[in-house]
Short mmCIF file of C-alpha atoms (C1' of nucleotides) in Angstrom, two decimals:
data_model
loop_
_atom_site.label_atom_id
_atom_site.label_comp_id
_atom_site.label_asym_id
_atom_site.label_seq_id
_atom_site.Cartn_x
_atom_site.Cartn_y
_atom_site.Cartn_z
CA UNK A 114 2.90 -6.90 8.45
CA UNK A 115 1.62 -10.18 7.31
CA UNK A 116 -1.83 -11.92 8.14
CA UNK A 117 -1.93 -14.82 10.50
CA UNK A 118 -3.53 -18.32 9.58
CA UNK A 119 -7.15 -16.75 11.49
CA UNK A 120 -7.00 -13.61 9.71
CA UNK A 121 -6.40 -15.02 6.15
CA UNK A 122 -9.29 -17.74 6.67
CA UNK A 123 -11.81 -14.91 7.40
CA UNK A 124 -9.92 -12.42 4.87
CA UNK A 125 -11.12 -15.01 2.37
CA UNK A 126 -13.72 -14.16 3.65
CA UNK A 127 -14.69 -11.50 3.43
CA UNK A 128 -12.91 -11.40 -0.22
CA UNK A 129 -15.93 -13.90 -1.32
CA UNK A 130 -18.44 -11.19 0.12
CA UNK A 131 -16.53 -8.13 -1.69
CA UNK A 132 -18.13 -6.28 1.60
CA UNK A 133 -20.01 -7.86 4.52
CA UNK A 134 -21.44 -7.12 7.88
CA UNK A 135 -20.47 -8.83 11.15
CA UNK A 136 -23.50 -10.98 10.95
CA UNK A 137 -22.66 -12.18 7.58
CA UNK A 138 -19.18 -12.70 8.53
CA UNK A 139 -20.06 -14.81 10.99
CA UNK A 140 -23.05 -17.02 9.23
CA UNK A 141 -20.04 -17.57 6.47
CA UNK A 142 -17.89 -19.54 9.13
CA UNK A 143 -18.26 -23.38 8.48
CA UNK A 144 -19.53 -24.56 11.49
CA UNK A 145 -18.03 -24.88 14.55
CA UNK A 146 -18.24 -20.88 14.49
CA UNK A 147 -16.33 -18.99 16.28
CA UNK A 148 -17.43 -16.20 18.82
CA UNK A 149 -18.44 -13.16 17.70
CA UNK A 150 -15.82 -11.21 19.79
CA UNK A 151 -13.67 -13.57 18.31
CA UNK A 152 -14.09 -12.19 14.61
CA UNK A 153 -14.14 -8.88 16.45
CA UNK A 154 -10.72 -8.65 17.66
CA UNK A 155 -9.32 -10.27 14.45
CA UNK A 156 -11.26 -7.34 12.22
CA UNK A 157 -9.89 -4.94 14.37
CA UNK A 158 -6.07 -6.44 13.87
CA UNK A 159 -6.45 -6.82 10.53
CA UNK A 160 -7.68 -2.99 10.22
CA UNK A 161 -4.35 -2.15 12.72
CA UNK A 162 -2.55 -4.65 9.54
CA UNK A 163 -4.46 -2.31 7.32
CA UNK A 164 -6.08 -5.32 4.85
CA UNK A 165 -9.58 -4.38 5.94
CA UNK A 166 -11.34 -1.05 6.40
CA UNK A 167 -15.29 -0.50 7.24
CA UNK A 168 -18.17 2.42 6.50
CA UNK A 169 -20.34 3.26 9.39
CA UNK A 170 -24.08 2.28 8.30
CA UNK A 171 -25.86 3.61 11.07
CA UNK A 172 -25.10 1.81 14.36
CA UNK A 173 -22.95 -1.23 12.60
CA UNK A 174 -20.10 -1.42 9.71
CA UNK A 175 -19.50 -2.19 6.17
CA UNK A 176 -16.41 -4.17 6.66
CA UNK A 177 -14.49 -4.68 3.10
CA UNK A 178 -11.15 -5.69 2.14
CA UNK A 179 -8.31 -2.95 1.38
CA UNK A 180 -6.50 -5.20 -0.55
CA UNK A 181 -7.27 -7.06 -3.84
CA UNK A 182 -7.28 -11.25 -3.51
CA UNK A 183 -4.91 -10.79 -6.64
CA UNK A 184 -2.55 -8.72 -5.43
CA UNK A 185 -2.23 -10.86 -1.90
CA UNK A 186 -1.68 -13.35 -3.83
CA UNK A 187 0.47 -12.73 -6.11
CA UNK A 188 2.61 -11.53 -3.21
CA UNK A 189 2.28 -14.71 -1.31
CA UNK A 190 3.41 -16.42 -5.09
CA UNK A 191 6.44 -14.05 -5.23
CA UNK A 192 7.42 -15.00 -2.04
CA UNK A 193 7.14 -18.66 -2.93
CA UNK A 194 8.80 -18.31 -6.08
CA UNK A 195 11.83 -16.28 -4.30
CA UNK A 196 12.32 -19.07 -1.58
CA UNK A 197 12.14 -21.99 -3.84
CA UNK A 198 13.04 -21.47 -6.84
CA UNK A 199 15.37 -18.46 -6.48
CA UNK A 200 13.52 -15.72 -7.97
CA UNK A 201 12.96 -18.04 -10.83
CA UNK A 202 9.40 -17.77 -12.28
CA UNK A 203 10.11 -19.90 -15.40
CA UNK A 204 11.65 -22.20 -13.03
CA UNK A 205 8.71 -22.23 -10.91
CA UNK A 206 6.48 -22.79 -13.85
CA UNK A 207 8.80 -26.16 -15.22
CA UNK A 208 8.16 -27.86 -11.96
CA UNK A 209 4.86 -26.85 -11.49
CA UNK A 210 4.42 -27.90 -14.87
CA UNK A 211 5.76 -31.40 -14.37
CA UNK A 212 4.63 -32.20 -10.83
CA UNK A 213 1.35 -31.19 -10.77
CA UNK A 214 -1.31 -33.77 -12.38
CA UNK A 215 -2.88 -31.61 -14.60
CA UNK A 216 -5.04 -33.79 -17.17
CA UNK A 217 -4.76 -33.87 -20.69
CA UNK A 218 -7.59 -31.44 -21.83
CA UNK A 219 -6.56 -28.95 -18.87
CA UNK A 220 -2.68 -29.05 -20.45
CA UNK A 221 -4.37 -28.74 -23.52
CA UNK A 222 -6.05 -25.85 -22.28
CA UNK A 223 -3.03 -24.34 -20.82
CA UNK A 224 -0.96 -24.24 -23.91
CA UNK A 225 -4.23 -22.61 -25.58
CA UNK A 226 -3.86 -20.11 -22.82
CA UNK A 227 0.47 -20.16 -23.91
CA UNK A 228 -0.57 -19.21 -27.17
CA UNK A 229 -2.49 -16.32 -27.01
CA UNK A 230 0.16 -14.47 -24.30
CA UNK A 231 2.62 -15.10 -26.99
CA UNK A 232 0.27 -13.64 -29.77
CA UNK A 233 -0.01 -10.79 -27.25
CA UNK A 234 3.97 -9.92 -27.55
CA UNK B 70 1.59 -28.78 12.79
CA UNK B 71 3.51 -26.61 10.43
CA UNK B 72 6.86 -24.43 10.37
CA UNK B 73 6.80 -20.98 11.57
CA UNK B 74 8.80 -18.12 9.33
CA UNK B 75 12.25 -18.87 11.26
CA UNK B 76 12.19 -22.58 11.25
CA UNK B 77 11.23 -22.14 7.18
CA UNK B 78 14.27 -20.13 6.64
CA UNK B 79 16.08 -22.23 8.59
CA UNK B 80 14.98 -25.43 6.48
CA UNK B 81 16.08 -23.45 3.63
CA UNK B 82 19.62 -23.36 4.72
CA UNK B 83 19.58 -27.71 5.44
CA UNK B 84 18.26 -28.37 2.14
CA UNK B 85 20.52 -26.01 0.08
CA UNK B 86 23.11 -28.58 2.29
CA UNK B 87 21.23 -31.42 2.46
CA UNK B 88 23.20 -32.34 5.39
CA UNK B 89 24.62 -29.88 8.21
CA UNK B 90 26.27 -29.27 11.33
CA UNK B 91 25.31 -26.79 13.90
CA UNK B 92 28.55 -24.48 12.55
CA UNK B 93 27.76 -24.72 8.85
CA UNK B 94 24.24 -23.76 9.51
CA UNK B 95 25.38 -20.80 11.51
CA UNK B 96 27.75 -19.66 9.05
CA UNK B 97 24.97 -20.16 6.10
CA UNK B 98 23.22 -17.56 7.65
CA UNK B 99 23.23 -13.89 5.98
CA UNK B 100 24.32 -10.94 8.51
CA UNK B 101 23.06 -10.72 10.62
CA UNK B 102 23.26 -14.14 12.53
CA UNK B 103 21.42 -15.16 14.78
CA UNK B 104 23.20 -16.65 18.46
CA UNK B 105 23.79 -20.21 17.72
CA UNK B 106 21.24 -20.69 20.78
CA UNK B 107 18.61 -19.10 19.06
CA UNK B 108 19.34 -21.62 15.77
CA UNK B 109 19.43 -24.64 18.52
CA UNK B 110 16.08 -23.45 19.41
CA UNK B 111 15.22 -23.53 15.88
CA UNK B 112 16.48 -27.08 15.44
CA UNK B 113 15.21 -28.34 18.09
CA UNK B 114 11.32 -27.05 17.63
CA UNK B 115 11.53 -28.52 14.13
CA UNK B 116 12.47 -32.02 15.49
CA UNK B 117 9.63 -31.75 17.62
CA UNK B 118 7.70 -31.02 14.48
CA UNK B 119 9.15 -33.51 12.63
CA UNK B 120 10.62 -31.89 10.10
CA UNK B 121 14.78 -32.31 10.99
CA UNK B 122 16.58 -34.92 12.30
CA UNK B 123 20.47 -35.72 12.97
CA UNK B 124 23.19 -38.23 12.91
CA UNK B 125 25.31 -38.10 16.10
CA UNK B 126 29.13 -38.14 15.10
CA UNK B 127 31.24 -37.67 17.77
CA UNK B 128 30.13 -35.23 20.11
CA UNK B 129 28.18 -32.94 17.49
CA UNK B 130 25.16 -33.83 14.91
CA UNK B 131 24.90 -34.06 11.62
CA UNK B 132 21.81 -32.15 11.26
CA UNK B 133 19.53 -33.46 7.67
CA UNK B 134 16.14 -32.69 7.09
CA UNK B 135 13.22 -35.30 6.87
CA UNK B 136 10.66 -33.38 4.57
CA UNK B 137 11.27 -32.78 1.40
CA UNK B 138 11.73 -29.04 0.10
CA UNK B 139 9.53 -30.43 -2.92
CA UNK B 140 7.36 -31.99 -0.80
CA UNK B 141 7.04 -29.30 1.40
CA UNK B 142 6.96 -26.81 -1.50
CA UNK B 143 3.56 -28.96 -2.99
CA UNK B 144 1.95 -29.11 -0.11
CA UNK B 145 2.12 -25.30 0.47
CA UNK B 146 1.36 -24.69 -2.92
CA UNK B 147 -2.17 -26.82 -2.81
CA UNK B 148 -2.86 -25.44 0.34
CA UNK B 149 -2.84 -21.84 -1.49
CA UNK B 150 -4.83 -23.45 -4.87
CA UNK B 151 -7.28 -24.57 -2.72
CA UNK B 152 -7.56 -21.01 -0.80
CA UNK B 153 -7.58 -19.09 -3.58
CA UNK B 154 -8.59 -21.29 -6.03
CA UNK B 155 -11.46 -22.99 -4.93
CA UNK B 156 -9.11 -26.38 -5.20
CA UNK B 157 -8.91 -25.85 -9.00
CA UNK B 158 -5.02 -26.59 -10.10
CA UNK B 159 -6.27 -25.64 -13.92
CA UNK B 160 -7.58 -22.26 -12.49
CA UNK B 161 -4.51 -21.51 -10.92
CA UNK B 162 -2.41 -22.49 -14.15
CA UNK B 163 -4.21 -19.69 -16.05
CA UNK B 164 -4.10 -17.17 -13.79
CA UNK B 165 -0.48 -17.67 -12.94
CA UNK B 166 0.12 -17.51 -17.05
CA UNK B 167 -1.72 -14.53 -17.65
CA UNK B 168 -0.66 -12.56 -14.84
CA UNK B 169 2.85 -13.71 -14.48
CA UNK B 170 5.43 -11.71 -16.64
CA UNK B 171 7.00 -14.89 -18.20
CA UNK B 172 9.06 -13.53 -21.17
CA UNK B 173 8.58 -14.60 -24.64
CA UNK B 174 11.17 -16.85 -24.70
CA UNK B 175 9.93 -18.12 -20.76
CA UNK B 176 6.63 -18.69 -22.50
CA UNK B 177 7.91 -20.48 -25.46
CA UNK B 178 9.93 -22.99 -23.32
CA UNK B 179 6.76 -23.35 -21.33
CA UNK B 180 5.05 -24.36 -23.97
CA UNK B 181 7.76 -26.94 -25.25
CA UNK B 182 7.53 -28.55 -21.85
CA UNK B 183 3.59 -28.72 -21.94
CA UNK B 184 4.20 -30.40 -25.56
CA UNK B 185 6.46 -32.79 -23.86
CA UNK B 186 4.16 -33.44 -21.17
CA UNK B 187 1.40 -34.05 -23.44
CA UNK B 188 3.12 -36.37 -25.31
CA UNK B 189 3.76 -38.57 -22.33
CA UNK B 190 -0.30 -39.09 -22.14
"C1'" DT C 200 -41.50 -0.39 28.09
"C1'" DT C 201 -39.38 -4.57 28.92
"C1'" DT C 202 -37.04 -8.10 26.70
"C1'" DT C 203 -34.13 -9.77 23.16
"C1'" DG C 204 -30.58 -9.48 19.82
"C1'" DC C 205 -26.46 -7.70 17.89
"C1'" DA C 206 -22.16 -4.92 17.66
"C1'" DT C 207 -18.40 -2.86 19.89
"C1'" DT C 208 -14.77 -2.33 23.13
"C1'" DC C 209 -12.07 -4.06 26.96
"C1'" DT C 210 -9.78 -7.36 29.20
"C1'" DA C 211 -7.71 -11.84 29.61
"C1'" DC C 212 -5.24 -15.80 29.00
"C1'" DA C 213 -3.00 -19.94 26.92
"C1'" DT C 214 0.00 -21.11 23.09
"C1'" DT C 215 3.36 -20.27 19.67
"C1'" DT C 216 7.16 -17.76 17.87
"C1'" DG C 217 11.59 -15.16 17.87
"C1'" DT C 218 15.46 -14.54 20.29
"C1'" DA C 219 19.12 -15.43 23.36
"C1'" DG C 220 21.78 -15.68 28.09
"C1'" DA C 221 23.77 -19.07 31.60
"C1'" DA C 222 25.54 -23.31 32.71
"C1'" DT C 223 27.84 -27.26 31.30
"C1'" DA C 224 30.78 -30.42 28.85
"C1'" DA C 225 33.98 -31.86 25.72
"C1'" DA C 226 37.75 -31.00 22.18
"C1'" DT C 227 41.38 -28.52 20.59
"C1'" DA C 228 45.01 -25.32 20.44
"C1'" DT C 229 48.77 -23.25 23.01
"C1'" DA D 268 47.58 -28.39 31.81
"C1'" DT D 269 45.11 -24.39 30.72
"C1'" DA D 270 42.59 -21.51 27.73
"C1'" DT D 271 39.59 -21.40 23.96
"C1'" DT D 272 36.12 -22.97 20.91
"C1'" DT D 273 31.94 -25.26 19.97
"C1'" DA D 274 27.66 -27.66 20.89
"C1'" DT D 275 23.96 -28.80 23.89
"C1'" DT D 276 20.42 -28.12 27.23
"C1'" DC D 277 17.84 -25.18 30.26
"C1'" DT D 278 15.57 -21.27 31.27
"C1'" DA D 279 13.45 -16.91 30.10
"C1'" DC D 280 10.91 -13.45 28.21
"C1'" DA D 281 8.60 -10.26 24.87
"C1'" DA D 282 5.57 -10.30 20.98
"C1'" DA D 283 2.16 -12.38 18.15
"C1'" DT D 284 -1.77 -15.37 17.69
"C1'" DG D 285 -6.16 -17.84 18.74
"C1'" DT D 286 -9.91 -17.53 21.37
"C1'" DA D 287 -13.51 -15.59 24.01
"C1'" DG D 288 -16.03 -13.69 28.43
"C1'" DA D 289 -17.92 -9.23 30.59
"C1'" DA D 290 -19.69 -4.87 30.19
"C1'" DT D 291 -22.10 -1.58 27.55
"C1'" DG D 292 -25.19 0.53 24.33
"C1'" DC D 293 -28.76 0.70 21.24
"C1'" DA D 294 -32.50 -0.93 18.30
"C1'" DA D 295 -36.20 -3.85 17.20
"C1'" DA D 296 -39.71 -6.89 18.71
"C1'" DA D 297 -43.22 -8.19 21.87
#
DNA sequence: TTTTGCATTCTACATTTGTAGAATAAATAT
DNA sequence: ATATTTATTCTACAAATGTAGAATGCAAAA
């Protein structure tokens, strides 16, 4: 089961927060915020989804996420990567390499980066 | 206003064609196949969106779409550097790089193509 | 202890999505 | 000319999603 647009905007979160209460939840909205019973019955669906779980502290919850920002997205990536690019990673990373405007000292950077996986083999 | 998981699968199909009618897009489909009512549906929705159009030739349409699937695909793909990466394309270059397991030679040819791009600067 | 604030659960409802049957029309094959 | 195939439009309906009010309970503040 995936998350909805709603649930992935306040799965990020609560990813920022690492754990957070309703209140905080809430405040972390850009304003216009939405109800309370709003982010009430999307915390409960994503706990039905199983992404988010919660510890009783007395008479409210510790909500946190039950799965890693990395490993959602590295899903979402794979899933990308499947349906574009046909399961192609290095062909994913030739186009992203050419179409995105990445500036000099960031491909700079990136190559850097190159290097030391390959060192790593 | 964006495609749902059926109209993106759909859109798939028309730009592996580029160009399509109703039968050909039926038949592209993997087993099961949906009722050709259900794909109508589809098409339909997604002219509404914007995203398909068609050429009438004689009594059936030559279905094509109007977005580009690299378009499309860049626009999804900032939408998720900007979620997870707080907008930062570089950021998302060196995560994808580390945690992506691009073989040696992957990595090697990624690098060539960074030289290249570098060069262009 | 009365009010105020906050969290939780229930209920609700409009919109969007996934899926397709029925009716209709035209084109083609027999 | 009739049966068959194919596409289109209309209608429908269940499930998922976005959003939130009402009721309830408890705790903290006044």
């Amino acid at each position: 089961m995936e998350l909805s647009n709603a649930e992935e905007q306040l799965m990020q979160i609560l990813w920022r927060k690492e754990t957070a209460y309703m209140k905080e939840l809430l405040e972390a909205y850009p304003d216009p915020k939405p109800a309370l019973t709003t982010v009430a019955t999307l915390l409960k669906r994503m706990q039905d989804k199983n992404f988010v779980d919660y510890i009783q502290k007395g008479r409210s919850r510790e909500y946190f996420p039950k799965v890693s920002k990395k490993k959602y997205f590295s899903k979402q990536m794979n899933g990308m990567i499947k349906n574009f690019f046909n399961d192609s990673t290095a062909q994913f990373a030739s186009f992203f390499t050419t179409e995105s405007d990445l500036s000099e000292k960031e491909l700079r950077e990136l190559r850097e980066l190159i290097d030391r996986q390959l060192k790593n083999k």
